[in-house]
Short mmCIF file of C-alpha atoms and ligand atoms in Angstrom, two decimals:
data_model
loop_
_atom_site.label_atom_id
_atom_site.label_comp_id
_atom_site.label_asym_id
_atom_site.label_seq_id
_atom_site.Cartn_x
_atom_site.Cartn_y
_atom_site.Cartn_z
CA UNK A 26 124.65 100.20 116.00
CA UNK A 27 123.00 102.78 117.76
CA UNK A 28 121.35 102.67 120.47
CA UNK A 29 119.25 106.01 120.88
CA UNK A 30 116.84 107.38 118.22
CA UNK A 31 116.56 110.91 116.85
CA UNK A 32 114.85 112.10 114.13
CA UNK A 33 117.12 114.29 111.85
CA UNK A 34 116.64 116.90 109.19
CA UNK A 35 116.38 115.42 105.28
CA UNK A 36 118.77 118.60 104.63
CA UNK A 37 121.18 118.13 107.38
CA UNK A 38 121.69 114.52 106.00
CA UNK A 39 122.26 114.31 102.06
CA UNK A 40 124.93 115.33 99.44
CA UNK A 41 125.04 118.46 96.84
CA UNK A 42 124.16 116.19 94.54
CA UNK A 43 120.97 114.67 96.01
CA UNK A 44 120.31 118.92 97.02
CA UNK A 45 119.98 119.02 93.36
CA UNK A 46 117.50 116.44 92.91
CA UNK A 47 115.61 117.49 94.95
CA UNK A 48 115.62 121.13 93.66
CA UNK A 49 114.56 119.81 90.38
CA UNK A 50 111.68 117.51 91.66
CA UNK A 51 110.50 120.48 93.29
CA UNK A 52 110.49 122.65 90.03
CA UNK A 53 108.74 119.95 88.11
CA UNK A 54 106.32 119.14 91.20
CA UNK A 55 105.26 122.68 90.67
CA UNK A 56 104.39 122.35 87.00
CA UNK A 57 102.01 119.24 87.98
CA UNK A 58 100.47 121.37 90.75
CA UNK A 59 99.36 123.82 88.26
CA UNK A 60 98.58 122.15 85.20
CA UNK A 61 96.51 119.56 87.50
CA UNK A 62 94.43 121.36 89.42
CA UNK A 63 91.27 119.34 89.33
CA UNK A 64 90.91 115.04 88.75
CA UNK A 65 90.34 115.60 85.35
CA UNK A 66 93.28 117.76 84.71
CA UNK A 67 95.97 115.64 86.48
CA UNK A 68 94.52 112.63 84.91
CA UNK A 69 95.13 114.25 81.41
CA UNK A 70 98.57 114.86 83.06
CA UNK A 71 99.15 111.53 84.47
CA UNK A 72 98.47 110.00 80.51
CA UNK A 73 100.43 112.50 79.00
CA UNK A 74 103.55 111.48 81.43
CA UNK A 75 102.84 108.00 81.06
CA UNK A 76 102.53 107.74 77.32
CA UNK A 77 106.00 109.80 76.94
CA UNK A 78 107.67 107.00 79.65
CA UNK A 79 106.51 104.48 76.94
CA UNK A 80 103.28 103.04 79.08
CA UNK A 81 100.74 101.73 76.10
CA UNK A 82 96.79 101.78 76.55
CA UNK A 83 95.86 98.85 78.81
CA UNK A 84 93.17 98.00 75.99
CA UNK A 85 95.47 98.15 73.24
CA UNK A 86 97.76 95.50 75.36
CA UNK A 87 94.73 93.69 76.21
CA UNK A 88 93.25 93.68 72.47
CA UNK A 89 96.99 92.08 71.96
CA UNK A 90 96.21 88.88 74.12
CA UNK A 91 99.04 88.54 76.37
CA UNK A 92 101.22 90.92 78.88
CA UNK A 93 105.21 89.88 79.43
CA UNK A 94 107.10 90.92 82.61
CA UNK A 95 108.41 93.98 81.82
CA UNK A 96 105.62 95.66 79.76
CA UNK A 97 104.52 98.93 80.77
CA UNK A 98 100.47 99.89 80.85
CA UNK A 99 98.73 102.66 81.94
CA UNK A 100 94.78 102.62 82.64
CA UNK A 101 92.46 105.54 82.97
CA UNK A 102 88.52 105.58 84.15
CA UNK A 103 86.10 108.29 83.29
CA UNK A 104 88.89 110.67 83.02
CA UNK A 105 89.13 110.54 86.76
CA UNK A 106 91.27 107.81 88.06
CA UNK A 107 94.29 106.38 86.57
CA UNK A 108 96.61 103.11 87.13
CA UNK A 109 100.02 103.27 85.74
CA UNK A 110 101.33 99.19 85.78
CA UNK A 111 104.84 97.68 85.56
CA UNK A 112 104.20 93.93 84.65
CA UNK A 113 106.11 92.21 87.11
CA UNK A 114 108.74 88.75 86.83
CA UNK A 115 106.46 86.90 89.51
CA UNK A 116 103.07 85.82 88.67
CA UNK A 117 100.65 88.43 89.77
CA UNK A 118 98.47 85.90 92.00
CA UNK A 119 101.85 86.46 94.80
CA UNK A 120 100.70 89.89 95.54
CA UNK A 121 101.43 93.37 93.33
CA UNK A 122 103.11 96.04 95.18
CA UNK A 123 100.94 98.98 94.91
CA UNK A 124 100.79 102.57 96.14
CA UNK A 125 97.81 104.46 95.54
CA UNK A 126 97.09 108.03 96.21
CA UNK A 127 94.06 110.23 95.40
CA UNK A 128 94.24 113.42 92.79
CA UNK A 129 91.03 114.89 94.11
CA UNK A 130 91.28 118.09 97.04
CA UNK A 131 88.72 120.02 98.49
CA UNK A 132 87.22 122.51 96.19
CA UNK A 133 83.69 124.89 95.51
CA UNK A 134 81.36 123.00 92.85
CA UNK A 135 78.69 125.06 90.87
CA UNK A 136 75.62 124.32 92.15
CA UNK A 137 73.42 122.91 89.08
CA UNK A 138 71.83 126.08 88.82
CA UNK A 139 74.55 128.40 89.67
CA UNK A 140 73.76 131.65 87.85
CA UNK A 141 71.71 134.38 88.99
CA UNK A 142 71.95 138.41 89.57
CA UNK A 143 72.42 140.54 92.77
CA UNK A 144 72.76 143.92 93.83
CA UNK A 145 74.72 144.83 90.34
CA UNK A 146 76.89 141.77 90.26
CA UNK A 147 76.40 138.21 88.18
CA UNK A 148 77.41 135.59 91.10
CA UNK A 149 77.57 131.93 90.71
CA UNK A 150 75.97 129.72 93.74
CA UNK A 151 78.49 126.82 95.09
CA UNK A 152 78.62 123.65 96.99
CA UNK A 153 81.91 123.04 98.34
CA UNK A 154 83.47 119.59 98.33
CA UNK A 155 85.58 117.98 101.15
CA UNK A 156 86.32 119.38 104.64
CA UNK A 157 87.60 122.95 104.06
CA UNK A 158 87.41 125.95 106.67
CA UNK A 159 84.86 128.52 104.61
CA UNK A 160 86.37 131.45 105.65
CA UNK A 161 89.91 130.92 103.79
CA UNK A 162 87.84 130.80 100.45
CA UNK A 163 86.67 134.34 100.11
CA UNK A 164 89.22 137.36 98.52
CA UNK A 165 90.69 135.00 97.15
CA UNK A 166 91.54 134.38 92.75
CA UNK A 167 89.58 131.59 91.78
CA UNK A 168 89.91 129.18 88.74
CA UNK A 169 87.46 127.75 86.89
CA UNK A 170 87.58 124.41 85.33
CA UNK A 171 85.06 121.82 84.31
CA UNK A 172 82.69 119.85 81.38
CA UNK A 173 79.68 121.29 80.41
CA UNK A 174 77.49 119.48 77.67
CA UNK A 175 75.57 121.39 74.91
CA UNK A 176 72.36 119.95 74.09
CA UNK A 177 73.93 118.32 70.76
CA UNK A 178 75.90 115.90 72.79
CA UNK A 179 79.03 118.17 72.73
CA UNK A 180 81.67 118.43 75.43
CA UNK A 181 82.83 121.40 76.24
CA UNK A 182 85.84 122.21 78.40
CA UNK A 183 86.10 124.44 80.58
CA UNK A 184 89.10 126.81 81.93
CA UNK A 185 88.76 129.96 83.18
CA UNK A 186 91.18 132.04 85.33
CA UNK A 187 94.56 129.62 84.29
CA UNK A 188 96.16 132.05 81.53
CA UNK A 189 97.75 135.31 82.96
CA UNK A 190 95.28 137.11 80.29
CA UNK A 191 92.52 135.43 81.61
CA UNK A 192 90.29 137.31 84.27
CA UNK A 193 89.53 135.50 87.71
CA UNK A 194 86.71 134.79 89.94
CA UNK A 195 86.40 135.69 93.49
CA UNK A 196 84.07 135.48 96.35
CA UNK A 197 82.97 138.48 98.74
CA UNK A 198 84.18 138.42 102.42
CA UNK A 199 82.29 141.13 104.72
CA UNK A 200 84.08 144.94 105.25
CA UNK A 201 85.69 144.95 108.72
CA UNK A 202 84.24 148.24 109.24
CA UNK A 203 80.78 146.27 109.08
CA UNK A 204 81.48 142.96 111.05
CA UNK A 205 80.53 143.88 114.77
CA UNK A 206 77.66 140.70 114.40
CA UNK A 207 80.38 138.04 112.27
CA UNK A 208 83.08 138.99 114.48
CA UNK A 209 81.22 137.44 117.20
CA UNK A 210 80.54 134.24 115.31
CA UNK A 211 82.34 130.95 116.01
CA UNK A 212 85.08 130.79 112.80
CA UNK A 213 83.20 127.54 111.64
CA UNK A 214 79.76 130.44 111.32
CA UNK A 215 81.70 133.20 110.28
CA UNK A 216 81.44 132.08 106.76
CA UNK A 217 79.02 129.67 105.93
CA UNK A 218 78.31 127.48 102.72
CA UNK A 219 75.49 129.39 100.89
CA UNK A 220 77.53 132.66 101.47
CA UNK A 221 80.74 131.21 99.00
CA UNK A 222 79.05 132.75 95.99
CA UNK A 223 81.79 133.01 93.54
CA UNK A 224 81.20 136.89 91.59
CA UNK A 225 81.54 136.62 87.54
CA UNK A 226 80.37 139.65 86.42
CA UNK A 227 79.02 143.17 86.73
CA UNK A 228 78.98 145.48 83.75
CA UNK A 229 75.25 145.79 81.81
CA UNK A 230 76.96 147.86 78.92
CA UNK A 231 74.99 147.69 75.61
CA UNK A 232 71.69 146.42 77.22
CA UNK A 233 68.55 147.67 76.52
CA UNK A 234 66.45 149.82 79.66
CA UNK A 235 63.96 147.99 81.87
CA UNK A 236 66.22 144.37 80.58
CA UNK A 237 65.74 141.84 83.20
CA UNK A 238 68.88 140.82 84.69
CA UNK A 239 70.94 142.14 82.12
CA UNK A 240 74.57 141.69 83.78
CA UNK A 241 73.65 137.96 84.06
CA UNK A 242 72.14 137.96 80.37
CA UNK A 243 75.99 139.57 79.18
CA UNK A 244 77.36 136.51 81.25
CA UNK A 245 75.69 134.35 79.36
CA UNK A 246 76.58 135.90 75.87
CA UNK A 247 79.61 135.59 76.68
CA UNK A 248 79.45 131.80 77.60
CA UNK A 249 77.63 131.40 74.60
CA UNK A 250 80.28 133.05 72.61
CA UNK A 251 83.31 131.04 73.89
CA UNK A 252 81.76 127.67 74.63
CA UNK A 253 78.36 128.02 72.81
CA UNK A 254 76.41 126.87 75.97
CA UNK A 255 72.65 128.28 77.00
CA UNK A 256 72.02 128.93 81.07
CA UNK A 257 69.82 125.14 81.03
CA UNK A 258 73.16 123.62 80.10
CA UNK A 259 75.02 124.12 83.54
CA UNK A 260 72.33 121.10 84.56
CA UNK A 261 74.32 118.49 83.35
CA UNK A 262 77.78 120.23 83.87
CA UNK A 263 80.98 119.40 86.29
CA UNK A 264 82.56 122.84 86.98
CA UNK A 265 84.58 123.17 90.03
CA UNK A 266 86.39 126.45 91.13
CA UNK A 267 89.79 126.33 91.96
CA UNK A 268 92.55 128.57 93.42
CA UNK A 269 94.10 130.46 90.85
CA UNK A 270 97.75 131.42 91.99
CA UNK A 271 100.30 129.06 90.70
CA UNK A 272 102.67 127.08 92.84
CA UNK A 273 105.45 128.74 94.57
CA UNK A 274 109.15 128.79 96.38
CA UNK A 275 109.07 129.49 99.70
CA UNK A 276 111.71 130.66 102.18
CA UNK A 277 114.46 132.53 101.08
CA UNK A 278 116.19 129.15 101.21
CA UNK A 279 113.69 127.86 98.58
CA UNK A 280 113.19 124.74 100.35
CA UNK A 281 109.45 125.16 100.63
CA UNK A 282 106.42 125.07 98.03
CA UNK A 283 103.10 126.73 99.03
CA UNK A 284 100.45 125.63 96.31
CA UNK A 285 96.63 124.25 96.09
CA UNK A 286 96.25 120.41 96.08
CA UNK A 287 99.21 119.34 98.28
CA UNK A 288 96.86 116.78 99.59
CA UNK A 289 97.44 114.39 97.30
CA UNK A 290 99.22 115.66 95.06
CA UNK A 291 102.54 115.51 96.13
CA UNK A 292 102.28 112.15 96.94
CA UNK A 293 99.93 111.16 93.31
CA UNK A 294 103.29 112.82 92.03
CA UNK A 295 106.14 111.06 93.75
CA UNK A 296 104.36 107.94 93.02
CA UNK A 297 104.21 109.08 89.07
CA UNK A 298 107.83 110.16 88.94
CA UNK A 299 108.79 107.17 91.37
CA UNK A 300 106.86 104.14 88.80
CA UNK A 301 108.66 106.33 85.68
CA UNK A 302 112.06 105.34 87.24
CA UNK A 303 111.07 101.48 87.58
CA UNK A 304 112.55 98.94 85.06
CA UNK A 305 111.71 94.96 85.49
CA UNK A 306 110.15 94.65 88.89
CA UNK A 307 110.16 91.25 90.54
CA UNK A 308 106.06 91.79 91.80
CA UNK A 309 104.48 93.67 88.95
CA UNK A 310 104.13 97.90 90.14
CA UNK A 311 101.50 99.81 90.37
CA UNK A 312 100.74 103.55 90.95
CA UNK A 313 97.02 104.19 91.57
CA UNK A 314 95.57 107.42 90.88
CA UNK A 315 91.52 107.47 92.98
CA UNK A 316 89.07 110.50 92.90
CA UNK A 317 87.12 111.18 95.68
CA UNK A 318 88.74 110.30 98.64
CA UNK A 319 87.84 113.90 100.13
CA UNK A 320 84.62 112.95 100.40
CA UNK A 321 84.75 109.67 101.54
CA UNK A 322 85.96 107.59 98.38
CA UNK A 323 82.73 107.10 97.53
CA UNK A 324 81.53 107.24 93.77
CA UNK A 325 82.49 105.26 91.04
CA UNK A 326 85.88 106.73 90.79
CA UNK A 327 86.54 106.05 94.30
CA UNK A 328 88.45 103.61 95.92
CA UNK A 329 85.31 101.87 97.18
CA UNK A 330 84.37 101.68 93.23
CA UNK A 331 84.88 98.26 91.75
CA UNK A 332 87.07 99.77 89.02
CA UNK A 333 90.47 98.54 89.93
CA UNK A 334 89.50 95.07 90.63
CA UNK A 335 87.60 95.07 87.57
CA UNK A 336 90.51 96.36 85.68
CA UNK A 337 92.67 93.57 87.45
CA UNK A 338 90.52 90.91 86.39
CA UNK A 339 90.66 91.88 82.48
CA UNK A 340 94.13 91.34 83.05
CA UNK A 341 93.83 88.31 84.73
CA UNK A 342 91.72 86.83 82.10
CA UNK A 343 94.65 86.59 79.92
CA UNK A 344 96.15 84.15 82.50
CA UNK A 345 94.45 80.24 83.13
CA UNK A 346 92.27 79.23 85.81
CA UNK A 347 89.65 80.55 87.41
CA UNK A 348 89.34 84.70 87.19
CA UNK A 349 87.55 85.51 90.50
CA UNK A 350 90.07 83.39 92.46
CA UNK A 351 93.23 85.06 90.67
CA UNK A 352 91.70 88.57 91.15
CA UNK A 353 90.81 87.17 94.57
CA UNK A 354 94.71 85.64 95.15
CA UNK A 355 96.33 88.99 93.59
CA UNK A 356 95.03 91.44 96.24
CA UNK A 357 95.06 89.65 98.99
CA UNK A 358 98.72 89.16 98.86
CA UNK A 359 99.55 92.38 97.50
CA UNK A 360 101.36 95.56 99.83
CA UNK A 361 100.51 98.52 99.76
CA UNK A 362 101.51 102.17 100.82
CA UNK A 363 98.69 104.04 101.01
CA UNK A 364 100.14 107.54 100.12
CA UNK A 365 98.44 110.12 101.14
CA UNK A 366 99.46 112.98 102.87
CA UNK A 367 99.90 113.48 106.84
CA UNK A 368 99.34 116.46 109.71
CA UNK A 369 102.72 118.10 110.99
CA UNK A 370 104.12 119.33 114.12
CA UNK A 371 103.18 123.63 113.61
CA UNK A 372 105.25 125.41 116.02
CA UNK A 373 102.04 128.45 115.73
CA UNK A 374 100.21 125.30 116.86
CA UNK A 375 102.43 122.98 118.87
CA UNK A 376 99.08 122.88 121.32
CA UNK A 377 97.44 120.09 119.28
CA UNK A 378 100.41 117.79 118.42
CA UNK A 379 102.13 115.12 120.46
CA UNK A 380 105.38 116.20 119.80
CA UNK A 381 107.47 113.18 120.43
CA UNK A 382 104.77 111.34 117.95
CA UNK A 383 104.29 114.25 115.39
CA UNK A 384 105.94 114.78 111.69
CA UNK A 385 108.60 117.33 111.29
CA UNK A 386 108.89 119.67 108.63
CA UNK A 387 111.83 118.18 106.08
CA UNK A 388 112.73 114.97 107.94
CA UNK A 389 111.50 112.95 105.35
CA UNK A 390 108.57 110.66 104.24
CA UNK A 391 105.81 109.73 106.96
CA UNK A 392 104.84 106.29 107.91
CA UNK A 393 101.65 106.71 110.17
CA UNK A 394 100.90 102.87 111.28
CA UNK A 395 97.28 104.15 112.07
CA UNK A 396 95.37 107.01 111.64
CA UNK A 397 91.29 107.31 112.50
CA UNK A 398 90.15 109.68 115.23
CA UNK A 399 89.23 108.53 119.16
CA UNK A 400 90.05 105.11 120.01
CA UNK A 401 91.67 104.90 116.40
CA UNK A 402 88.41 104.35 114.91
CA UNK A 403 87.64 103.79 111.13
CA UNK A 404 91.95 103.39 110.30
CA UNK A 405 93.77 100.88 108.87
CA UNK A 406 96.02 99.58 112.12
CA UNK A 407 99.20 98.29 109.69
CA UNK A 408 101.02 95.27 110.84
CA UNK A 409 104.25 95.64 112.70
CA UNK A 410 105.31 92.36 110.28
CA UNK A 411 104.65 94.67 107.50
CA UNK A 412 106.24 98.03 109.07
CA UNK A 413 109.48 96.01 109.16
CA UNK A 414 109.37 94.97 105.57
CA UNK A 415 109.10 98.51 104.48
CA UNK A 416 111.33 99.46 107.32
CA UNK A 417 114.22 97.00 105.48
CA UNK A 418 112.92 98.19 102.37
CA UNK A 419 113.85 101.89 102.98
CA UNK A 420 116.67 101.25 104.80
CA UNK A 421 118.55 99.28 101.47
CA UNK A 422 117.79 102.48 99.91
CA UNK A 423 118.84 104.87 102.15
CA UNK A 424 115.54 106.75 102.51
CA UNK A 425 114.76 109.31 105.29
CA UNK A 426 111.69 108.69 106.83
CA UNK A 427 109.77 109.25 110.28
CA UNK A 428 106.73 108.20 112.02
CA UNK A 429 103.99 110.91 112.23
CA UNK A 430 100.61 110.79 113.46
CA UNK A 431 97.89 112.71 112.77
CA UNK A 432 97.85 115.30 115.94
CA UNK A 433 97.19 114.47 119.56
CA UNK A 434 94.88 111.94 120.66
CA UNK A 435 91.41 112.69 120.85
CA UNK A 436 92.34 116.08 119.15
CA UNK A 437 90.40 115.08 115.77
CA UNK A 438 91.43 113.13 113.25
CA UNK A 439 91.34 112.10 109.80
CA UNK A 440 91.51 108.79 107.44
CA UNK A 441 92.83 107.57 103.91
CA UNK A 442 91.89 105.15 101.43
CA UNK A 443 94.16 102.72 103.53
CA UNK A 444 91.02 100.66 105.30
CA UNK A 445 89.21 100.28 101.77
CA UNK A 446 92.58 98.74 100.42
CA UNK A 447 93.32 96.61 103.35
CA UNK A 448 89.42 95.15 103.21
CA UNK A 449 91.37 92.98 100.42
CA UNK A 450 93.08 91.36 102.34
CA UNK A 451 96.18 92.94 101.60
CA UNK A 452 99.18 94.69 104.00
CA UNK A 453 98.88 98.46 103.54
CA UNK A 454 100.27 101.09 105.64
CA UNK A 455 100.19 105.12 104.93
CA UNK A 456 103.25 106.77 103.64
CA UNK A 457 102.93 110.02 102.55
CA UNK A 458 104.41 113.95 102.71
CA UNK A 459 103.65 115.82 105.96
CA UNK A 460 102.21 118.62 104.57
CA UNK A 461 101.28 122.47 106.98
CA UNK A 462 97.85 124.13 106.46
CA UNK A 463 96.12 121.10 105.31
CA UNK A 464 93.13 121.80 103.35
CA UNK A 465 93.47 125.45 102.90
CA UNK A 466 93.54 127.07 99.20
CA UNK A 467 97.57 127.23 99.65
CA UNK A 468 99.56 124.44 101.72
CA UNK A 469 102.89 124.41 102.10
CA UNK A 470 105.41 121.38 101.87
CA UNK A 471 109.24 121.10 102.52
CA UNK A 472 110.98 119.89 98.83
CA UNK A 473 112.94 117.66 101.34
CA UNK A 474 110.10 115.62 102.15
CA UNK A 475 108.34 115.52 98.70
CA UNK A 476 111.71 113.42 97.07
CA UNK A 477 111.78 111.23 100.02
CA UNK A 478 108.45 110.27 98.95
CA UNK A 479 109.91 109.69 95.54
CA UNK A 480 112.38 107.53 96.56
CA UNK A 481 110.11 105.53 98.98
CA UNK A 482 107.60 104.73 96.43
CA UNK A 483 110.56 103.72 94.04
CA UNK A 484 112.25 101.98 96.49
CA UNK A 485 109.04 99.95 97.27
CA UNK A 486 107.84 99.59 93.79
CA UNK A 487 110.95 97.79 92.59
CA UNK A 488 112.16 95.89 95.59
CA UNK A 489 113.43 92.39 94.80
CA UNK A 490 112.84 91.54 98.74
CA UNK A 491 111.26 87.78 98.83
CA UNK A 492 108.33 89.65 100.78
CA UNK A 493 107.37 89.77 105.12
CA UNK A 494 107.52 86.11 106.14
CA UNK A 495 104.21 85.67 108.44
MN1 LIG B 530 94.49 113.15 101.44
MN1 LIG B 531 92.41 115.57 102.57
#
């Protein structure tokens, strides 16, 4: 027994050999951050992982007519959102154990006409997506990735800026010498949206004299050449530009990783490595994978989208009785971790954390019962029933975790696809990695905190527990 609480260090707490593991999740962490920069990538990611860990097509177990306990399927929509699926020895209709991140992050979209010519430069208009501070975009190397479809139906896909041959993009911040007026500016003004205008080109070589817009007209030769596309095509294009630096060690203890996308990635990727180490579940597994959270969760990729029940019920259908009930039955006795990535305690910024009630950096997975903004408005308030399930559920497995919220109260705020999921009826509580810098082109995470996110989701994902007794 003890008697007094205090939260301890991950690193202070584990053996050489667990140092190790997490050393190596953190190297392979890094190769999913940069191969999976946008939805679309880390869902080609996600398949590619899931197909090697011997997860079939959902259709092709579907088109079979039957799924045993045991069987392994994975699930992907519009190339977007994924579902990776342990079939479980319980019936389904007692609840799946489920935790579902998002693989979306902020980001600058193309505008759907982005193109156009300046002062001797080609620059590309944007619309950014999700909350991100404007300023932190510019001077930066940019990625490019995307679809774009030709006018004969063909998809194209785009990557610019990934390769170490390739060139980069980048956006214009004002000289100092010149900022007497933006200096004066509120940050939020200092930068604003129609001023992220992402420069792609600015030699005219080889055109002819009096050409109109010629450095724009070379930009789109050049398209043309590599992805055969005309200016009209970026109408019905998806191109999103990205950080282009790659993932890296930080501290000259290593025990950092500073990279684009923490939020979500490093939980979508715990929950991916965590499902991969799952064998014969008692409630049937599932890793969700949602776009769009960022802004909102709308869309059909979202977690407000239909898709996952939809999906549910197709698997359903290969049980008897009555479809809508099952489907119905199935999430409304399911649990959930919602995992999606919390604020932490900055010591630049201990004035906007509680610190008593704030994540530490490296002391191991968060569990935020609530998060929301004011009066806890808009959050999912999690059940202190189901707090002590996963409580005894972490605790069999020896997993460091803490609680964490968000910052202090009335500070701001933030939410998580936890209050869509819990609409089902369902107990769900965020668990995620407390992640510093939130939002900006690079975050930074502890490697500590990333495996005990591992080990949660694995540890809840293929409990044997009979379940919270209500
Ligand atoms: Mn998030
Ligand atoms: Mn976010």
């Amino acid at each position: 027994m003890s008697l007094m609480y205090e939260k301890t260090s991950v690193w202070s707490k584990i053996s050489e050999s667990e140092l190790k593991e997490i050393m190596v999740l953190g190297e392979s962490y890094k190769e999913f951050l940069d191969k999976g920069k946008t939805e679309r990538r880390a869902v080609e990611f996600i398949e590619k992982r899931a197909v090697e860990q011997g997860f079939i097509k959902l259709e092709t177990a579907l088109a079979n007519g039957k799924l045993n306990a045991g069987d392994k399927v994975y699930y992907t929509y519009k190339n977007k959102a994924a579902v990776m699926m342990i079939v479980g020895t319980e019936p389904m209709e007692k609840g799946l154990h489920i935790v579902g991140s998002h693989i979306d992050c902020p980001r600058l979209d193309l505008k759907q006409r982005p193109l156009y010519e300046e002062g001797g430069m080609a620059l590309l208009k944007t619309h950014y997506y999700g909350g991100v501070k404007k300023y932190q975009w510019t001077t930066i190397p940019l990625a490019l990735h995307g679809v774009i479809f030709t006018k004969e139906g063909k998809k194209v896909d785009v990557c610019i800026g990934e390769d170490e041959a390739d060139p980069v993009l980048y956006i214009n911040d004002l000289l100092i010498h010149l900022s007497a007026d933006q200096m004066q500016k509120k940050l939020s003004e200092g930068i604003t949206g129609e001023q992220l205008n992402i420069v792609v080109g600015n030699s005219d070589f080889g055109s002819e004299e009096g050409e109109k817009d010629p450095i724009k007209k070379k930009i789109m030769q050049i398209l043309f050449d590599r992805y055969g596309i005309e200016e009209d095509d970026f109408a019905v294009a998806e191109l999103e530009a990205v950080p282009a630096d790659k993932a890296r060690c930080v501290g000259l203890d290593r025990s950092m990783i500073a990279a684009y996308g923490h939020d979500d990635r490093s939980c979508a990727y715990a929950s991916l490595e965590a499902i991969c180490e799952v064998e014969n579940p008692k409630k049937t597994a599932v890793a969700l994978f949602v776009d769009k959270e960022e802004i909102g969760s709308n869309g059909n990729t979202g977690m407000t989208s239909m898709f996952f029940e939809n999906m549910l019920a197709e698997v359903l259908l290969l049980e008897e009785g009555p479809v809508d009930l099952a489907v119905r039955r199935t999430l409304g006795n399911s649990q959930i971790l919602s995992a999606d990535v919390s604020a932490t305690f900055d010591p630049t910024f201990p004035e906007v954390s509680e610190k008593l009630n704030a994540n530490i950096l490296g002391c191991g997975v968060s569990v935020s019962k609530y998060t929301g903004s004011r009066g806890k408005y808009s959050c999912n308030d999690a059940n202190a029933e189901f707090l002590a399930e996963v409580r005894a559920i972490f605790e069999e497995e020896n997993v460091i975790w803490q609680t964490g919220e968000m910052g202090k109260v009335d500070q701001g705020g933030g939410g998580t696809i936890a209050e869509i999921l819990a609409a089902y009826g369902a107990e769900v509580v965020d668990c995620g990695v407390p992640v510093i810098s939130m939002h900006a082109p690079m975050e930074l995470v502890s490697k500590a905190d990333v495996y005990m996110a591992k080990k949660a989701y694995r540890a809840f994902l293929k409990t044997s527990r009979a379940g919270a007794k209500f």
